[in-house]
Short mmCIF file of C-alpha atoms in Angstrom, two decimals:
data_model
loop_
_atom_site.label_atom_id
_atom_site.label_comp_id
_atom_site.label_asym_id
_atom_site.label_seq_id
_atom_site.Cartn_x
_atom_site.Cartn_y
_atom_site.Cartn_z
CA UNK A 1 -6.84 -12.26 32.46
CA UNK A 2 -9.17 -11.12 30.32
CA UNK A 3 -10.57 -11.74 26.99
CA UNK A 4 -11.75 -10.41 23.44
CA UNK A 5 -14.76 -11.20 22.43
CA UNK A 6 -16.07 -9.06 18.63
CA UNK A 7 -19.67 -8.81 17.84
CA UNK A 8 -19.40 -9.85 14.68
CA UNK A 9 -18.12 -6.85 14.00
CA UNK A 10 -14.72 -5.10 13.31
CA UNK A 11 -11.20 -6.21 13.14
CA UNK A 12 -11.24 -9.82 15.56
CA UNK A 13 -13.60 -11.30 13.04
CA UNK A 14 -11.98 -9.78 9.83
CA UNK A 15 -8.61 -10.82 10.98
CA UNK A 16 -9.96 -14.42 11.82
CA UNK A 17 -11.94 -14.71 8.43
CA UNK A 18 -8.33 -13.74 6.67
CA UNK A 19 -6.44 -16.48 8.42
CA UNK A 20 -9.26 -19.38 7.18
CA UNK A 21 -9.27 -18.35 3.73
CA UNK A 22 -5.29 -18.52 3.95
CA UNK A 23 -5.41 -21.60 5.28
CA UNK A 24 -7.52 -23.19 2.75
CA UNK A 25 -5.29 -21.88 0.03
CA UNK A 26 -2.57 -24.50 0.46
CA UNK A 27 -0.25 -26.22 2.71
CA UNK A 28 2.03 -25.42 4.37
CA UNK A 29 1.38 -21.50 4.78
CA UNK A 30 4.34 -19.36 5.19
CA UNK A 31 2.74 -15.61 4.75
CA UNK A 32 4.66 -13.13 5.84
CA UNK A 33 2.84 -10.92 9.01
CA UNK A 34 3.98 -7.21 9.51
CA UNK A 35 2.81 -4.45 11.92
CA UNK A 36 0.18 -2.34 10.10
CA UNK A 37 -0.39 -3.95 6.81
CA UNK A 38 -2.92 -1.72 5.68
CA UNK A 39 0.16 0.30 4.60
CA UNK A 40 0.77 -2.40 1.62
CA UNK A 41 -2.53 -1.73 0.22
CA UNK A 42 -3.30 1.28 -2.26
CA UNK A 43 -5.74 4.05 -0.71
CA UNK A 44 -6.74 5.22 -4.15
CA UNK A 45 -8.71 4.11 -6.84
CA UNK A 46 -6.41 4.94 -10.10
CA UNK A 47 -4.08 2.51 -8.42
CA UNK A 48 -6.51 0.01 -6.84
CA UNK A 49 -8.35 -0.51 -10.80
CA UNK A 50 -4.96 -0.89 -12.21
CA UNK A 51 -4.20 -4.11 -9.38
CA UNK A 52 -2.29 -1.76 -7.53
CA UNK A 53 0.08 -0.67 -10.07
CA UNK A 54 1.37 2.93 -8.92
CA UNK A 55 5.06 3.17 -9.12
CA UNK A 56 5.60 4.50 -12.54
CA UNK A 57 2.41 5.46 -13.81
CA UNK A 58 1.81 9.11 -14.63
CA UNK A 59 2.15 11.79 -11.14
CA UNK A 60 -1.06 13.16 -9.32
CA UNK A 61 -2.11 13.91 -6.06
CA UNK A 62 -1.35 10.70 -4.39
CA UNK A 63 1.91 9.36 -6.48
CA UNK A 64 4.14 10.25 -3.38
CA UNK A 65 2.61 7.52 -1.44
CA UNK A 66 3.93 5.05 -4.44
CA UNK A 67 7.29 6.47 -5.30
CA UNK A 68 8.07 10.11 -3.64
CA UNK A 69 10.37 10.21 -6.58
CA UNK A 70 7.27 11.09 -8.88
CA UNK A 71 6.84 14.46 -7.20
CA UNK A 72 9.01 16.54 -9.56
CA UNK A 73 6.73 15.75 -12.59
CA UNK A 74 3.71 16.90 -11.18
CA UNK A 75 1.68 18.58 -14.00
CA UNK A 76 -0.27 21.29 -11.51
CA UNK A 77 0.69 23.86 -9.13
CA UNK A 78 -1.70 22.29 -6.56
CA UNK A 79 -3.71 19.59 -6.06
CA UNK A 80 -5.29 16.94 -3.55
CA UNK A 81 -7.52 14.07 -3.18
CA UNK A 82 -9.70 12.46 -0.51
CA UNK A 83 -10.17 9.04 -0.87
CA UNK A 84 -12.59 5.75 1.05
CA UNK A 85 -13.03 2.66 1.00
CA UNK A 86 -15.63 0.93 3.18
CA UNK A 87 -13.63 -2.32 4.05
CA UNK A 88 -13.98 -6.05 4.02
CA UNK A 89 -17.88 -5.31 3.07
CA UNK A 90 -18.34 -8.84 3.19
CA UNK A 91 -17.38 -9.30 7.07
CA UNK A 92 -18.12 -6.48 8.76
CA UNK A 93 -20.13 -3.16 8.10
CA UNK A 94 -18.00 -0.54 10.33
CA UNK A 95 -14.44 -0.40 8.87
CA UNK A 96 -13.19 2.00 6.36
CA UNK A 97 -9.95 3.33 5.10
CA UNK A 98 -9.83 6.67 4.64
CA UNK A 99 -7.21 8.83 2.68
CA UNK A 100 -6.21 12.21 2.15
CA UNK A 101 -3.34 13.81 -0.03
CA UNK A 102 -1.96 16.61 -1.72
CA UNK A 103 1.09 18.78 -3.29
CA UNK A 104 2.16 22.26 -3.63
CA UNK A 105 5.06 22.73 -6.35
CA UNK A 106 8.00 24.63 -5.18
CA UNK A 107 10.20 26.35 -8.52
CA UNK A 108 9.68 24.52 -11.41
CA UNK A 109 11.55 20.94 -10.53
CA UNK A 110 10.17 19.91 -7.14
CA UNK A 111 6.88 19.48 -5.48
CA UNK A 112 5.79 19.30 -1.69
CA UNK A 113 3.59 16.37 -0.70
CA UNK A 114 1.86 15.80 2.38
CA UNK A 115 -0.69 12.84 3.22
CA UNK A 116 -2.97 11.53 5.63
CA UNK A 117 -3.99 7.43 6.00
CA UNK A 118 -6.80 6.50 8.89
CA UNK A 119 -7.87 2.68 9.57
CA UNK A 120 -10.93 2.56 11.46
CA UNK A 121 -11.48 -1.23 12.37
CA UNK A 122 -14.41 -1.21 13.74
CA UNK A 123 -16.18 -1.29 17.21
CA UNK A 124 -15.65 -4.54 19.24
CA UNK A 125 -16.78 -5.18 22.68
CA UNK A 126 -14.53 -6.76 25.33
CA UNK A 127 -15.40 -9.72 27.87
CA UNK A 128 -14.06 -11.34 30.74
CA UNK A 129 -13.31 -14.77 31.24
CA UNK A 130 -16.82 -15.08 32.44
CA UNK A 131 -17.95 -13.76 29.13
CA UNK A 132 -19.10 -10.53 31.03
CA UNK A 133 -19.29 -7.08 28.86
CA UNK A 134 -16.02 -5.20 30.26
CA UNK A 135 -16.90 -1.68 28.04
CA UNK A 136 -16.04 -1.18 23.96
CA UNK A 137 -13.01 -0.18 22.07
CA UNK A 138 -12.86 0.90 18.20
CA UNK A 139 -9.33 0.32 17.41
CA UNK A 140 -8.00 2.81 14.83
CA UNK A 141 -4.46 3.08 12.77
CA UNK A 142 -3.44 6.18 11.41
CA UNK A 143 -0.29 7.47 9.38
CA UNK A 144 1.10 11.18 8.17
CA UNK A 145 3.81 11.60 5.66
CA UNK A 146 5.79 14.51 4.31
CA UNK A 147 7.03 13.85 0.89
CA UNK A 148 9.58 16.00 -1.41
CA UNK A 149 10.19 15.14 -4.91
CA UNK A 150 13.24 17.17 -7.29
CA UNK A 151 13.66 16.92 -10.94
CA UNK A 152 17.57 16.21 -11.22
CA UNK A 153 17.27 16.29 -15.16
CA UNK A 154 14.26 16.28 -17.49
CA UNK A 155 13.31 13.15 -17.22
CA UNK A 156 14.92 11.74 -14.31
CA UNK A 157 14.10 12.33 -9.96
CA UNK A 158 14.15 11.50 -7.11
CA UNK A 159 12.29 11.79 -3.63
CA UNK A 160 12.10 10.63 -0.28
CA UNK A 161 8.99 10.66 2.62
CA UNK A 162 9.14 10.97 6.34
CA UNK A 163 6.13 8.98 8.25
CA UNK A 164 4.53 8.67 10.96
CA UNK A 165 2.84 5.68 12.76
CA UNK A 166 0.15 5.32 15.46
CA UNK A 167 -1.42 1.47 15.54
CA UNK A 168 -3.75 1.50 18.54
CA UNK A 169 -5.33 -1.98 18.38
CA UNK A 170 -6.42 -2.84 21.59
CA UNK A 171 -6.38 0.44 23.78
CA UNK A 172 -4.49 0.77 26.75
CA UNK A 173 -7.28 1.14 29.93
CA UNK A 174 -9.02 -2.65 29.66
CA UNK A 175 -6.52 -4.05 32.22
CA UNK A 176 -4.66 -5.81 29.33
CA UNK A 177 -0.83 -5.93 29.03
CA UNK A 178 -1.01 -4.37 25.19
CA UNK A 179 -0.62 -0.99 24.12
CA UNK A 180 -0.33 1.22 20.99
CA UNK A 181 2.08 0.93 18.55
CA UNK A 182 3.86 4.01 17.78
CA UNK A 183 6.85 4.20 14.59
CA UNK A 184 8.69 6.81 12.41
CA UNK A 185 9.41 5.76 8.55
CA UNK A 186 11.03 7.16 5.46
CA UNK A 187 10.72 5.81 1.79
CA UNK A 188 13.03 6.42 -1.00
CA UNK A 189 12.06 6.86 -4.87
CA UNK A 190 13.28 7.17 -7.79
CA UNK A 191 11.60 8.18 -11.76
CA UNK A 192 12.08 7.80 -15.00
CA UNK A 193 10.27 9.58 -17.29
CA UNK A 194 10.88 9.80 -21.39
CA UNK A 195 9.18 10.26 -24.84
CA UNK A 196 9.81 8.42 -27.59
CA UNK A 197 9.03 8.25 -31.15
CA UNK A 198 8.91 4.64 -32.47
CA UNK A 199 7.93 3.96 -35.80
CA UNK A 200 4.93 6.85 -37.16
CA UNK A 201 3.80 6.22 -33.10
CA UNK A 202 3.96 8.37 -30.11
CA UNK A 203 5.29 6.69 -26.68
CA UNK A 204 5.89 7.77 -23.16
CA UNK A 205 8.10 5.45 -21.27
CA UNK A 206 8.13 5.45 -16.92
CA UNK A 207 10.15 3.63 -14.70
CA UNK A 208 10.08 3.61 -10.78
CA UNK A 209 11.67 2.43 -8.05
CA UNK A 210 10.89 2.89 -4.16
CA UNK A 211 11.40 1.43 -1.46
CA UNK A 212 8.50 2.13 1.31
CA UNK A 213 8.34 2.38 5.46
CA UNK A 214 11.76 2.02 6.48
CA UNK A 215 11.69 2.33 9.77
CA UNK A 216 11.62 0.91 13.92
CA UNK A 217 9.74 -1.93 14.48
CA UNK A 218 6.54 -1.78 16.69
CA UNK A 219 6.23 -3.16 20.28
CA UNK A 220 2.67 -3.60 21.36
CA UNK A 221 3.75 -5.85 24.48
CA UNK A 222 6.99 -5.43 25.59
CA UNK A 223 10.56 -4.95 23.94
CA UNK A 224 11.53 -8.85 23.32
CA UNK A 225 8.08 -8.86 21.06
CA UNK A 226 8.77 -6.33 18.39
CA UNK A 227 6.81 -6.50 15.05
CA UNK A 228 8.66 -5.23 11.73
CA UNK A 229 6.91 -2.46 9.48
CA UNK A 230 6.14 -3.84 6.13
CA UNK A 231 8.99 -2.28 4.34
CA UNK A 232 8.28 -3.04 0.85
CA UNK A 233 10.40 -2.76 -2.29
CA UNK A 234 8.30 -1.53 -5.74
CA UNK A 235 10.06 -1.70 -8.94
CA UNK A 236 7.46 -0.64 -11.53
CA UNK A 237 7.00 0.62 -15.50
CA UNK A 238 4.11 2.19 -17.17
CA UNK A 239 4.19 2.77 -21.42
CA UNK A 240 2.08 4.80 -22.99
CA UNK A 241 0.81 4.79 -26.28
CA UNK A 242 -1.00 8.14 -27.99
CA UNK A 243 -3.06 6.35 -30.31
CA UNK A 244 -3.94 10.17 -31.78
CA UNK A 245 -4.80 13.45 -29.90
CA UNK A 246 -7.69 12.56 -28.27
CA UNK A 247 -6.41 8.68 -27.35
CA UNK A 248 -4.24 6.96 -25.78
CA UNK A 249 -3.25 3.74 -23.40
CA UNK A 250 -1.47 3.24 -20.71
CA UNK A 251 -0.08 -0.32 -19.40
CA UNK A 252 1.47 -0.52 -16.31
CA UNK A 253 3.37 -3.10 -14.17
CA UNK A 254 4.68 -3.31 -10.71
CA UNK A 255 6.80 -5.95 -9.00
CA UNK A 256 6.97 -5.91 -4.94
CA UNK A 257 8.67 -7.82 -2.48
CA UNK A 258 8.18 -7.27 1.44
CA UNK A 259 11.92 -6.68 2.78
CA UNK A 260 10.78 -8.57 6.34
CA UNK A 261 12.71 -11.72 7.28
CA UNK A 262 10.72 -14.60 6.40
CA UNK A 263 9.29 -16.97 9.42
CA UNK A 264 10.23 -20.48 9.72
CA UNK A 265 7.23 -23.32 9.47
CA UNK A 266 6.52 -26.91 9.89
CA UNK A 267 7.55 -28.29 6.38
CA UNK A 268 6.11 -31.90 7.78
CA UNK A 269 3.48 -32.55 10.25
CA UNK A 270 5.39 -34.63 12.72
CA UNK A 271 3.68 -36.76 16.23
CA UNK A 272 4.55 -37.03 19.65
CA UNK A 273 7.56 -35.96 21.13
CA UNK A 274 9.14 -35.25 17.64
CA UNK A 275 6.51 -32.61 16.26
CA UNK A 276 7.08 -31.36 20.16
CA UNK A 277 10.92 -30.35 19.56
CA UNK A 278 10.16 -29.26 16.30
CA UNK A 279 7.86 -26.49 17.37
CA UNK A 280 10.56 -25.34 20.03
CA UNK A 281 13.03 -25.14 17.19
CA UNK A 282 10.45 -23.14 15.07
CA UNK A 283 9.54 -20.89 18.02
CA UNK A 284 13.50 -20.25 18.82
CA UNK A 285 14.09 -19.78 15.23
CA UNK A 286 11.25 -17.03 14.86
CA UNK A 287 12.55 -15.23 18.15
CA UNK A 288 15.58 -15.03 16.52
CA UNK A 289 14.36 -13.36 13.04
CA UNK A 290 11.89 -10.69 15.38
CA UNK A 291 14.89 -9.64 17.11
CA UNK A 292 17.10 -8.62 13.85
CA UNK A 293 17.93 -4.99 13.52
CA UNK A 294 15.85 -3.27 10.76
CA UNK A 295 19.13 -3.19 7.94
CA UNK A 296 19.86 -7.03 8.73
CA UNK A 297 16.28 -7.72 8.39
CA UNK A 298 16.12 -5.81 4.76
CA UNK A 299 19.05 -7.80 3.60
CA UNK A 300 18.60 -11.41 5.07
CA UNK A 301 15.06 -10.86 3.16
CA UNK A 302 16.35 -12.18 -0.14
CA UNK A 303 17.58 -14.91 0.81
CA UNK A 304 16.12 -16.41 4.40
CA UNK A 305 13.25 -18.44 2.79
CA UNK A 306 13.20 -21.60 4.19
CA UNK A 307 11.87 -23.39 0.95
CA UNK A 308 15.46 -21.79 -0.34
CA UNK A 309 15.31 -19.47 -3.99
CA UNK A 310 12.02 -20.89 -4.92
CA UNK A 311 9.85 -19.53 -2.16
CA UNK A 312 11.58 -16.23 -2.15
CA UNK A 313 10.60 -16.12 -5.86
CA UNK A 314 6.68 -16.55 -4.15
CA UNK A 315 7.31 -13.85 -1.98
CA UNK A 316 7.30 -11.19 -5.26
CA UNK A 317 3.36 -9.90 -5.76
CA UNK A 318 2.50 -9.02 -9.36
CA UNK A 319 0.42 -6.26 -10.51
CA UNK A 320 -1.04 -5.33 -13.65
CA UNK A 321 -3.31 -2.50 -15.32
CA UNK A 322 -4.36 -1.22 -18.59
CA UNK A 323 -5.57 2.36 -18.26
CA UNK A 324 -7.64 3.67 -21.70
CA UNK A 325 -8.07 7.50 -21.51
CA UNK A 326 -10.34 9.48 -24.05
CA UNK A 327 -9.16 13.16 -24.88
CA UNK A 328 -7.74 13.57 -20.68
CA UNK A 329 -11.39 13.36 -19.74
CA UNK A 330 -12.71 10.27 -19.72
CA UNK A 331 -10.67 7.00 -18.31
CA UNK A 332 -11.58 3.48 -17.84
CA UNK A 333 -9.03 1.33 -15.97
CA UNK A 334 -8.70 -2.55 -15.42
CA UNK A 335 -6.25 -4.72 -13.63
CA UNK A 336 -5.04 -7.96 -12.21
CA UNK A 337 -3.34 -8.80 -8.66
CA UNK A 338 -1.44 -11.72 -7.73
CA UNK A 339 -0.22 -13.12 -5.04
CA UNK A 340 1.09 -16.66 -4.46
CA UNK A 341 -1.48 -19.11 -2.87
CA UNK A 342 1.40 -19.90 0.33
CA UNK A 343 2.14 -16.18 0.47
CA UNK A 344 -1.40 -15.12 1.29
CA UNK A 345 -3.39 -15.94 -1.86
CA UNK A 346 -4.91 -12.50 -2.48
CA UNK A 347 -6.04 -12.53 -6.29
CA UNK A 348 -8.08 -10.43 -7.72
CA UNK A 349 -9.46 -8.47 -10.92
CA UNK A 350 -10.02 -4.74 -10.84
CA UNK A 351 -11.62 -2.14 -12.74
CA UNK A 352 -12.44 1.37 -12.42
CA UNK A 353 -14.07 4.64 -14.39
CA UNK A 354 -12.16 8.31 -13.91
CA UNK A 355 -14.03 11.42 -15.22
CA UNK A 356 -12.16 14.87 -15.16
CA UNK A 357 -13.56 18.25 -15.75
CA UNK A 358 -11.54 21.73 -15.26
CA UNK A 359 -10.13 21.55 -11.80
CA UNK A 360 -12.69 18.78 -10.76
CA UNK A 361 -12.05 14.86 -10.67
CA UNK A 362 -13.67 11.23 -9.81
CA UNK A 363 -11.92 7.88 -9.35
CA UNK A 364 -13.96 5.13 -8.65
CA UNK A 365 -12.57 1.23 -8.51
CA UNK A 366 -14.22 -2.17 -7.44
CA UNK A 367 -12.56 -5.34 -6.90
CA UNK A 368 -13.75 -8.88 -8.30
CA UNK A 369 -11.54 -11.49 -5.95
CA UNK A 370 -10.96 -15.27 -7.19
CA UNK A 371 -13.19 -16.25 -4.41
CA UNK A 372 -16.90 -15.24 -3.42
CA UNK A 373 -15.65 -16.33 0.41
CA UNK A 374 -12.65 -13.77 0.42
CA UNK A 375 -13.45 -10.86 2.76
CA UNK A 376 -11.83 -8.39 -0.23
CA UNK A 377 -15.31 -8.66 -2.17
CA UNK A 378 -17.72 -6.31 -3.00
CA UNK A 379 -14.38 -3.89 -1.95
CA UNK A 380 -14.54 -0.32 -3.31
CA UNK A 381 -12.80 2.52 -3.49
CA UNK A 382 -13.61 6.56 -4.14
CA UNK A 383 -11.31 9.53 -4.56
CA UNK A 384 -11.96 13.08 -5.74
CA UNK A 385 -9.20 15.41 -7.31
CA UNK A 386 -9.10 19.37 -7.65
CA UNK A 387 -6.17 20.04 -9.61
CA UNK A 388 -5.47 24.03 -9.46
CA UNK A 389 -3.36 25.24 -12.38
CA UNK A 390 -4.71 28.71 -13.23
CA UNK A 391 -2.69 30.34 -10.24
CA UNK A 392 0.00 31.79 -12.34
CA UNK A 393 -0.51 35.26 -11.75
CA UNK A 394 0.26 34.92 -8.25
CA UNK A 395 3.62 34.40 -8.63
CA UNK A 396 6.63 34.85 -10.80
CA UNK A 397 7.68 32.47 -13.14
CA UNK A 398 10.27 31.51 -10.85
CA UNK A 399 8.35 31.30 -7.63
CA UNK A 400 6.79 28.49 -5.60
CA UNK A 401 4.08 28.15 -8.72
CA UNK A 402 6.33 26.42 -10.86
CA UNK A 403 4.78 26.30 -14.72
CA UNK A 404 2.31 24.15 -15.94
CA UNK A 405 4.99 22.67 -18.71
CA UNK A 406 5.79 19.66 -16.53
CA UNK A 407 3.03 17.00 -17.94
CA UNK A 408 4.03 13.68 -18.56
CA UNK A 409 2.16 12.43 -21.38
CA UNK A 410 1.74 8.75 -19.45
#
């Protein structure tokens, strides 16, 4: 049998700084583990400054991955964004997330989205159980979506994603008994979109709704070991003020729940023979909840907290972001993410600059976490956007350019 040993490097260590911090938070800890979690996280850096708000805030190059729903509002004919973060900068210097999207509209109510999500963890070595090198593995996770988004009215649509999974953690030629992790997904969304005139002031009201990575679970071991996808449910708003024509304010707020059964946990450290059968009963229990079927699992998610209504209320993350933009130029962005000490205790303040210029555009977002010791410090993220809406002439008013009359004001 062999063993993993990191050099202080790459996704062992970062994994095993996580789990300390967690377990500082507070007792007992009942966080909820998924296969590949870095799909819970936002690869942009609108989002990421606003605390991860993205459901129901204005649509650009990487709304699908948010809320497919948002497609149909897109205000260009084409655009797309790269995006990186360097990752856990505080652990380890040789992971990144890296992110690419786009659209194409198609008429004048629907767009085509397409997107590409790679997780490089790092390079770790592997030893033997004689601490001998046995040759180096950089485990990598990657995803690919295909979005479509349709206006059904002029403020209202809808839009679904198909996605694709690859989670290779450990490699598959070390003489270990693990293996990649391979999954197909869809997420569902839905948008609200409308202007409003309250008072002598000028409003743009957004809702969304989506619900993300719905889809097989992922066996890295063998079938009676399956790990659930972190289907996630995002219900979201984003209102807009236009202070005048050159300013205006945008505050946004998104709500998300995982839709994974919850585990069961030791609510009292018991000795002896006693804390012995109540281990077995957790370790039954939790076989149980990894061998529901993906629907039962979605359901039973609202209400299988052990700690009853309470702790499912914990289970809900909050996020939070004020974005001020100056005459669709300039924007400066700040938010706030919560999550509940027992749940995983990520907390964090964000902020973020945008500058855009023709077809040319720069994100930038850094993250300020409620402790120097958590691994998401010093975290930032960079995208770039080329919006292309000058392409009129080559095509018809009805073809696959759509018109450039679709802009939310939000």
């Amino acid at each position: 049998m062999q063993s993993l040993f990191s050099r202080s490097r790459g996704a062992l260590v970062a994994g095993l700084s996580v789990a300390a911090l967690s377990a500082q938070a507070q007792s007992p800890i009942t966080t909820i583990t998924t296969a590949v979690p870095i799909l819970t996280l936002a690869p942009d850096s609108r989002a990421a400054a606003l605390g991860e708000a993205g459901v129901a805030t204005s649509p650009d190059a990487n709304g699908a991955y948010f809320n497919a729903g948002k497609l149909g509002f897109v205000p260009t004919k084409f655009a797309f964004s790269p995006s990186y973060a360097p990752w856990l900068r505080n652990v380890t210097d040789d992971m990144g997330l890296a992110y690419l999207s786009g659209y194409g509209k198609v008429g004048t109510r629907s767009a085509l989205g397409v997107s590409l999500m790679y997780f490089d963890l790092g390079e770790i070595e592997y030893r033997t159980a004689q601490n001998q090198a046995n040759g180096l593995f950089n485990p990598k996770e990657y995803s690919v979506t295909v979005s479509y988004g349709q206006k059904l009215t002029d403020n209202f649509g809808v839009g679904v994603s198909a996605r694709y999974i690859r989670s290779n953690l450990t490699g598959s030629s070390t003489g270990n008994d693990a293996r990649p992790g391979n999954a197909a997904a869809v997420d569902l969304g839905a948008y609200y979109n409308k202007d409003a005139t309250i008072g002598t002031g000028l409003y743009n009201l957004g809702f969304g709704l989506s619900i993300l990575n719905i889809g097989n679970k992922i066996t890295y071991t063998d079938a009676t070991n399956p790990s659930f996808l972190p289907t996630t449910l995002k219900l979201g708003t984003a209102l807009t003020r236009e202070i005048d024509q050159y300013n205006k304010i945008t505050l946004a707020i998104d709500a998300t729940k995982l839709l994974v059964p919850s585990p069961y946990y030791e609510e009292e450290v018991l000795t002896g023979t006693a804390r012995q059968e109540q281990l077995e009963r957790i370790r039954d229990r939790n076989v149980e909840i990894a061998q529901k079927s993906i629907v039962n699992g979605i359901f039973s998610s609202f209400s299988d907290a052990q700690g009853g209504f309470k702790e499912e209320m914990r289970e809900i993350n909050l996020s939070a972001g004020l974005e001020y933009t100056y005459n669709d130029l300039l924007m400066a962005r700040v938010g706030y993410f919560y999550e509940h000490p027992t749940k995983g205790d990520r907390q964090y303040v964000s902020m973020g600059l945008g500058v855009r210029f023709n077809v040319f555009g720069i994100d930038g977002a850094y993250l300020v976490p409620n402790s120097r010791a958590n691994p998401l410090a010093q975290t930032i993220r960079v995208s770039l956007h080329f919006n292309f809406n000058k392409l009129a002439e080559a095509f018809d008013e009805n073809g696959a350019g759509g018109t450039s009359g679709d802009v939310p004001t939000n």
